[in-house]
Amino acid sequence: MSKEKASVSPKPSSPAFSVDPRYVGRITGILLAICLIVSLLLGVVNQITKPRIDAIQAEKIRAAMAQVLEADEYLPIQLQKDLKGVQSVSEARTNGGTLGYVVQVTASGSQGEIQMMVGVDVDNRVTGVSVIKHSETPNIGTKVVADQSVLDRFIGMDHAKGEITVNSGSNRFDGISGATVSSKGVAAGVNTALAAAYEAASGLVK
């Protein structure tokens, strides 16, 4: 017996997918318009808020300066010698006389940069230390950078016996147990500030 071959009906072919170029162009135009509008709005918001943000930041800097060395005015100066970590140097003046220098410095902590303000008098002694910004570990590094009583231990220190070192040496700063890296970071910032103030007092300015 011969078997009849089963007839197989051909599968219908899928219609070719086509996109209307005008539709693509319309969508693209809409997206570009949205991007332009958002960018414009962000620019307007930035123009409105930037002066206020700058004013707040300037006030914070001024307050930090006054905390480490109080004066009537702070005149920005530029050192000829480039010192790593120095962000700015200002001459602190009252009644036309120089009280010392306020130095904004950045040092390396255990979790990132420590931004600080250091006051130095005309005898090149530390008058105060204030930490502006940090990312140190809570309850460890913050025992140094966020405790003003610890930072105040630097007051009166100088470089007469060499650079300040942590937990050892002739110019010793007693750091906090368990927060040695943070202690060394702040000490490094103070050393940099003392060097910058010395340069400023020596007249090495533009």
PDB file of C-alpha atoms in Angstrom:
ATOM      1  CA  MET A   1       0.000   0.000   0.000  1.00  0.00           C
ATOM      2  CA  SER A   2       1.273   3.387  -0.874  1.00  0.00           C
ATOM      3  CA  LYS A   3       1.070   6.142   1.664  1.00  0.00           C
ATOM      4  CA  GLU A   4      -0.179   9.456   0.523  1.00  0.00           C
ATOM      5  CA  LYS A   5       2.090  12.312   1.338  1.00  0.00           C
ATOM      6  CA  ALA A   6       0.544  14.715   3.801  1.00  0.00           C
ATOM      7  CA  SER A   7       0.088  18.046   2.227  1.00  0.00           C
ATOM      8  CA  VAL A   8       1.706  20.842   4.172  1.00  0.00           C
ATOM      9  CA  SER A   9       0.224  24.236   3.726  1.00  0.00           C
ATOM     10  CA  PRO A  10       2.833  27.023   3.554  1.00  0.00           C
ATOM     11  CA  LYS A  11       3.120  29.346   6.592  1.00  0.00           C
ATOM     12  CA  PRO A  12       1.926  32.834   5.968  1.00  0.00           C
ATOM     13  CA  SER A  13       4.841  35.213   5.723  1.00  0.00           C
ATOM     14  CA  SER A  14       5.132  37.909   8.408  1.00  0.00           C
ATOM     15  CA  PRO A  15       4.507  41.383   7.141  1.00  0.00           C
ATOM     16  CA  ALA A  16       7.678  43.457   6.870  1.00  0.00           C
ATOM     17  CA  PHE A  17       8.073  45.847   9.818  1.00  0.00           C
ATOM     18  CA  SER A  18       8.184  49.393   8.648  1.00  0.00           C
ATOM     19  CA  VAL A  19       8.501  52.662  10.541  1.00  0.00           C
ATOM     20  CA  ASP A  20       7.181  55.893   9.262  1.00  0.00           C
ATOM     21  CA  PRO A  21      10.174  58.268   8.997  1.00  0.00           C
ATOM     22  CA  ARG A  22       7.860  61.147   9.778  1.00  0.00           C
ATOM     23  CA  TYR A  23       6.883  59.459  13.070  1.00  0.00           C
ATOM     24  CA  VAL A  24      10.532  58.948  14.019  1.00  0.00           C
ATOM     25  CA  GLY A  25      11.300  62.537  13.185  1.00  0.00           C
ATOM     26  CA  ARG A  26       8.356  63.753  15.248  1.00  0.00           C
ATOM     27  CA  ILE A  27       9.392  61.703  18.313  1.00  0.00           C
ATOM     28  CA  THR A  28      13.010  62.839  17.965  1.00  0.00           C
ATOM     29  CA  GLY A  29      11.907  66.450  17.747  1.00  0.00           C
ATOM     30  CA  ILE A  30       9.756  66.102  20.863  1.00  0.00           C
ATOM     31  CA  LEU A  31      12.593  64.530  22.854  1.00  0.00           C
ATOM     32  CA  LEU A  32      15.026  67.236  21.766  1.00  0.00           C
ATOM     33  CA  ALA A  33      12.520  69.911  22.742  1.00  0.00           C
ATOM     34  CA  ILE A  34      12.087  68.334  26.187  1.00  0.00           C
ATOM     35  CA  CYS A  35      15.871  68.201  26.666  1.00  0.00           C
ATOM     36  CA  LEU A  36      16.246  71.834  25.650  1.00  0.00           C
ATOM     37  CA  ILE A  37      13.448  72.954  27.969  1.00  0.00           C
ATOM     38  CA  VAL A  38      14.885  70.998  30.923  1.00  0.00           C
ATOM     39  CA  SER A  39      18.375  72.396  30.255  1.00  0.00           C
ATOM     40  CA  LEU A  40      16.963  75.904  30.060  1.00  0.00           C
ATOM     41  CA  LEU A  41      15.053  75.478  33.318  1.00  0.00           C
ATOM     42  CA  LEU A  42      18.151  74.093  35.077  1.00  0.00           C
ATOM     43  CA  GLY A  43      20.158  77.058  33.833  1.00  0.00           C
ATOM     44  CA  VAL A  44      17.546  79.510  35.105  1.00  0.00           C
ATOM     45  CA  VAL A  45      17.398  77.783  38.502  1.00  0.00           C
ATOM     46  CA  ASN A  46      21.187  77.824  38.718  1.00  0.00           C
ATOM     47  CA  GLN A  47      21.301  81.539  37.929  1.00  0.00           C
ATOM     48  CA  ILE A  48      18.743  82.209  40.652  1.00  0.00           C
ATOM     49  CA  THR A  49      20.247  79.989  43.352  1.00  0.00           C
ATOM     50  CA  LYS A  50      23.999  80.357  42.672  1.00  0.00           C
ATOM     51  CA  PRO A  51      24.395  83.837  44.232  1.00  0.00           C
ATOM     52  CA  ARG A  52      22.605  82.641  47.352  1.00  0.00           C
ATOM     53  CA  ILE A  53      24.687  79.465  47.558  1.00  0.00           C
ATOM     54  CA  ASP A  54      27.905  81.454  47.028  1.00  0.00           C
ATOM     55  CA  ALA A  55      26.880  83.894  49.756  1.00  0.00           C
ATOM     56  CA  ILE A  56      26.187  81.065  52.199  1.00  0.00           C
ATOM     57  CA  GLN A  57      29.530  79.434  51.386  1.00  0.00           C
ATOM     58  CA  ALA A  58      31.365  82.738  51.784  1.00  0.00           C
ATOM     59  CA  GLU A  59      29.708  83.254  55.160  1.00  0.00           C
ATOM     60  CA  LYS A  60      30.779  79.765  56.276  1.00  0.00           C
ATOM     61  CA  ILE A  61      34.356  80.487  55.236  1.00  0.00           C
ATOM     62  CA  ARG A  62      34.272  83.851  57.018  1.00  0.00           C
ATOM     63  CA  ALA A  63      32.924  82.190  60.188  1.00  0.00           C
ATOM     64  CA  ALA A  64      35.664  79.543  60.048  1.00  0.00           C
ATOM     65  CA  MET A  65      38.288  82.283  59.655  1.00  0.00           C
ATOM     66  CA  ALA A  66      36.934  84.191  62.630  1.00  0.00           C
ATOM     67  CA  GLN A  67      36.903  81.008  64.700  1.00  0.00           C
ATOM     68  CA  VAL A  68      40.631  80.379  64.233  1.00  0.00           C
ATOM     69  CA  LEU A  69      41.837  84.007  64.251  1.00  0.00           C
ATOM     70  CA  GLU A  70      39.377  86.827  64.848  1.00  0.00           C
ATOM     71  CA  ALA A  71      40.085  90.026  62.913  1.00  0.00           C
ATOM     72  CA  ASP A  72      38.331  92.972  61.273  1.00  0.00           C
ATOM     73  CA  GLU A  73      39.221  91.873  57.760  1.00  0.00           C
ATOM     74  CA  TYR A  74      40.877  89.080  55.842  1.00  0.00           C
ATOM     75  CA  LEU A  75      42.865  90.035  52.755  1.00  0.00           C
ATOM     76  CA  PRO A  76      43.577  87.223  50.266  1.00  0.00           C
ATOM     77  CA  ILE A  77      47.218  86.874  49.271  1.00  0.00           C
ATOM     78  CA  GLN A  78      49.048  84.618  46.839  1.00  0.00           C
ATOM     79  CA  LEU A  79      52.258  82.867  47.810  1.00  0.00           C
ATOM     80  CA  GLN A  80      55.025  82.662  45.254  1.00  0.00           C
ATOM     81  CA  LYS A  81      55.953  79.239  46.557  1.00  0.00           C
ATOM     82  CA  ASP A  82      53.479  76.516  45.666  1.00  0.00           C
ATOM     83  CA  LEU A  83      52.674  74.447  48.757  1.00  0.00           C
ATOM     84  CA  LYS A  84      50.717  71.239  48.254  1.00  0.00           C
ATOM     85  CA  GLY A  85      47.388  71.252  50.045  1.00  0.00           C
ATOM     86  CA  VAL A  86      47.110  75.026  50.436  1.00  0.00           C
ATOM     87  CA  GLN A  87      43.770  76.274  49.101  1.00  0.00           C
ATOM     88  CA  SER A  88      44.027  79.900  50.167  1.00  0.00           C
ATOM     89  CA  VAL A  89      45.971  82.247  52.429  1.00  0.00           C
ATOM     90  CA  SER A  90      44.506  85.412  53.917  1.00  0.00           C
ATOM     91  CA  GLU A  91      46.140  88.107  56.001  1.00  0.00           C
ATOM     92  CA  ALA A  92      44.151  88.797  59.174  1.00  0.00           C
ATOM     93  CA  ARG A  93      44.132  92.517  59.958  1.00  0.00           C
ATOM     94  CA  THR A  94      42.639  94.704  62.680  1.00  0.00           C
ATOM     95  CA  ASN A  95      42.997  98.505  62.826  1.00  0.00           C
ATOM     96  CA  GLY A  96      45.447  98.321  59.922  1.00  0.00           C
ATOM     97  CA  GLY A  97      47.799  95.947  61.718  1.00  0.00           C
ATOM     98  CA  THR A  98      48.580  92.346  60.841  1.00  0.00           C
ATOM     99  CA  LEU A  99      47.479  89.805  63.442  1.00  0.00           C
ATOM    100  CA  GLY A 100      48.603  86.800  61.468  1.00  0.00           C
ATOM    101  CA  TYR A 101      47.365  84.579  58.660  1.00  0.00           C
ATOM    102  CA  VAL A 102      44.436  82.281  58.065  1.00  0.00           C
ATOM    103  CA  VAL A 103      45.208  79.318  55.846  1.00  0.00           C
ATOM    104  CA  GLN A 104      42.672  76.997  54.230  1.00  0.00           C
ATOM    105  CA  VAL A 105      44.272  73.607  53.660  1.00  0.00           C
ATOM    106  CA  THR A 106      43.334  70.114  52.525  1.00  0.00           C
ATOM    107  CA  ALA A 107      44.926  67.021  54.060  1.00  0.00           C
ATOM    108  CA  SER A 108      44.396  63.275  53.654  1.00  0.00           C
ATOM    109  CA  GLY A 109      42.339  61.501  56.305  1.00  0.00           C
ATOM    110  CA  SER A 110      41.355  57.867  56.708  1.00  0.00           C
ATOM    111  CA  GLN A 111      38.322  58.121  54.400  1.00  0.00           C
ATOM    112  CA  GLY A 112      39.181  61.046  52.136  1.00  0.00           C
ATOM    113  CA  GLU A 113      40.113  64.693  52.242  1.00  0.00           C
ATOM    114  CA  ILE A 114      39.922  66.799  55.373  1.00  0.00           C
ATOM    115  CA  GLN A 115      39.291  70.473  54.594  1.00  0.00           C
ATOM    116  CA  MET A 116      40.331  72.753  57.408  1.00  0.00           C
ATOM    117  CA  MET A 117      41.053  76.339  58.376  1.00  0.00           C
ATOM    118  CA  VAL A 118      44.115  77.133  60.484  1.00  0.00           C
ATOM    119  CA  GLY A 119      44.967  80.443  62.136  1.00  0.00           C
ATOM    120  CA  VAL A 120      48.618  81.403  62.678  1.00  0.00           C
ATOM    121  CA  ASP A 121      49.790  84.529  64.515  1.00  0.00           C
ATOM    122  CA  VAL A 122      52.719  86.795  63.627  1.00  0.00           C
ATOM    123  CA  ASP A 123      55.006  84.664  65.802  1.00  0.00           C
ATOM    124  CA  ASN A 124      54.078  81.644  63.649  1.00  0.00           C
ATOM    125  CA  ARG A 125      52.107  79.919  66.382  1.00  0.00           C
ATOM    126  CA  VAL A 126      48.769  78.217  65.840  1.00  0.00           C
ATOM    127  CA  THR A 127      45.815  80.244  67.090  1.00  0.00           C
ATOM    128  CA  GLY A 128      43.095  77.803  66.141  1.00  0.00           C
ATOM    129  CA  VAL A 129      42.015  74.905  63.930  1.00  0.00           C
ATOM    130  CA  SER A 130      38.573  74.393  62.411  1.00  0.00           C
ATOM    131  CA  VAL A 131      37.526  71.477  60.205  1.00  0.00           C
ATOM    132  CA  ILE A 132      35.232  72.674  57.404  1.00  0.00           C
ATOM    133  CA  LYS A 133      34.476  69.370  55.684  1.00  0.00           C
ATOM    134  CA  HIS A 134      35.438  65.743  56.148  1.00  0.00           C
ATOM    135  CA  SER A 135      34.320  62.166  55.475  1.00  0.00           C
ATOM    136  CA  GLU A 136      35.935  60.461  58.465  1.00  0.00           C
ATOM    137  CA  THR A 137      34.364  57.415  60.079  1.00  0.00           C
ATOM    138  CA  PRO A 138      31.754  58.254  62.725  1.00  0.00           C
ATOM    139  CA  ASN A 139      32.866  57.586  66.302  1.00  0.00           C
ATOM    140  CA  ILE A 140      36.416  56.922  65.113  1.00  0.00           C
ATOM    141  CA  GLY A 141      37.891  59.675  62.942  1.00  0.00           C
ATOM    142  CA  THR A 142      35.204  62.084  64.118  1.00  0.00           C
ATOM    143  CA  LYS A 143      36.729  61.864  67.580  1.00  0.00           C
ATOM    144  CA  VAL A 144      39.438  64.069  66.088  1.00  0.00           C
ATOM    145  CA  VAL A 145      37.908  66.169  63.314  1.00  0.00           C
ATOM    146  CA  ALA A 146      34.559  66.819  65.016  1.00  0.00           C
ATOM    147  CA  ASP A 147      35.817  67.382  68.546  1.00  0.00           C
ATOM    148  CA  GLN A 148      36.870  71.001  68.984  1.00  0.00           C
ATOM    149  CA  SER A 149      38.530  70.236  72.319  1.00  0.00           C
ATOM    150  CA  VAL A 150      40.925  67.896  70.449  1.00  0.00           C
ATOM    151  CA  LEU A 151      41.576  70.418  67.669  1.00  0.00           C
ATOM    152  CA  ASP A 152      42.278  73.093  70.274  1.00  0.00           C
ATOM    153  CA  ARG A 153      45.285  71.077  71.444  1.00  0.00           C
ATOM    154  CA  PHE A 154      47.133  72.511  68.443  1.00  0.00           C
ATOM    155  CA  ILE A 155      46.778  76.064  69.778  1.00  0.00           C
ATOM    156  CA  GLY A 156      50.182  77.501  70.670  1.00  0.00           C
ATOM    157  CA  MET A 157      52.133  74.902  68.685  1.00  0.00           C
ATOM    158  CA  ASP A 158      54.776  76.022  66.191  1.00  0.00           C
ATOM    159  CA  HIS A 159      57.751  74.736  64.203  1.00  0.00           C
ATOM    160  CA  ALA A 160      60.432  75.879  66.622  1.00  0.00           C
ATOM    161  CA  LYS A 161      61.258  72.230  67.331  1.00  0.00           C
ATOM    162  CA  GLY A 162      60.455  70.954  63.876  1.00  0.00           C
ATOM    163  CA  GLU A 163      57.249  69.720  62.301  1.00  0.00           C
ATOM    164  CA  ILE A 164      54.406  68.525  64.487  1.00  0.00           C
ATOM    165  CA  THR A 165      54.316  64.739  64.800  1.00  0.00           C
ATOM    166  CA  VAL A 166      51.657  62.465  66.270  1.00  0.00           C
ATOM    167  CA  ASN A 167      52.323  60.504  69.483  1.00  0.00           C
ATOM    168  CA  SER A 168      56.104  60.869  69.221  1.00  0.00           C
ATOM    169  CA  GLY A 169      58.945  63.307  68.649  1.00  0.00           C
ATOM    170  CA  SER A 170      60.037  66.577  70.224  1.00  0.00           C
ATOM    171  CA  ASN A 171      57.074  68.496  68.777  1.00  0.00           C
ATOM    172  CA  ARG A 172      54.436  66.004  69.767  1.00  0.00           C
ATOM    173  CA  PHE A 173      50.672  66.104  69.304  1.00  0.00           C
ATOM    174  CA  ASP A 174      48.844  63.446  71.289  1.00  0.00           C
ATOM    175  CA  GLY A 175      46.383  61.842  68.901  1.00  0.00           C
ATOM    176  CA  ILE A 176      43.237  59.922  69.710  1.00  0.00           C
ATOM    177  CA  SER A 177      43.552  56.170  70.240  1.00  0.00           C
ATOM    178  CA  GLY A 178      42.044  54.286  67.304  1.00  0.00           C
ATOM    179  CA  ALA A 179      42.021  57.399  65.123  1.00  0.00           C
ATOM    180  CA  THR A 180      45.714  57.732  64.373  1.00  0.00           C
ATOM    181  CA  VAL A 181      45.251  58.278  60.637  1.00  0.00           C
ATOM    182  CA  SER A 182      42.777  61.104  61.215  1.00  0.00           C
ATOM    183  CA  SER A 183      45.094  62.601  63.833  1.00  0.00           C
ATOM    184  CA  LYS A 184      48.010  62.488  61.409  1.00  0.00           C
ATOM    185  CA  GLY A 185      45.859  64.026  58.688  1.00  0.00           C
ATOM    186  CA  VAL A 186      44.938  67.022  60.810  1.00  0.00           C
ATOM    187  CA  ALA A 187      48.544  67.382  62.007  1.00  0.00           C
ATOM    188  CA  ALA A 188      49.729  67.365  58.393  1.00  0.00           C
ATOM    189  CA  GLY A 189      47.253  70.131  57.589  1.00  0.00           C
ATOM    190  CA  VAL A 190      48.483  72.208  60.511  1.00  0.00           C
ATOM    191  CA  ASN A 191      52.106  71.702  59.415  1.00  0.00           C
ATOM    192  CA  THR A 192      51.205  72.890  55.920  1.00  0.00           C
ATOM    193  CA  ALA A 193      49.422  75.941  57.314  1.00  0.00           C
ATOM    194  CA  LEU A 194      52.415  76.868  59.478  1.00  0.00           C
ATOM    195  CA  ALA A 195      54.700  76.611  56.441  1.00  0.00           C
ATOM    196  CA  ALA A 196      52.341  78.769  54.360  1.00  0.00           C
ATOM    197  CA  ALA A 197      52.069  81.398  57.088  1.00  0.00           C
ATOM    198  CA  TYR A 198      55.860  81.496  57.377  1.00  0.00           C
ATOM    199  CA  GLU A 199      56.151  82.117  53.657  1.00  0.00           C
ATOM    200  CA  ALA A 200      53.545  84.869  53.850  1.00  0.00           C
ATOM    201  CA  ALA A 201      55.231  86.524  56.829  1.00  0.00           C
ATOM    202  CA  SER A 202      58.581  86.373  55.047  1.00  0.00           C
ATOM    203  CA  GLY A 203      57.180  88.581  52.336  1.00  0.00           C
ATOM    204  CA  LEU A 204      57.274  85.874  49.636  1.00  0.00           C
ATOM    205  CA  VAL A 205      54.079  87.124  48.044  1.00  0.00           C
ATOM    206  CA  LYS A 206      53.210  88.490  44.633  1.00  0.00           C
TER     207      LYS A 206
END
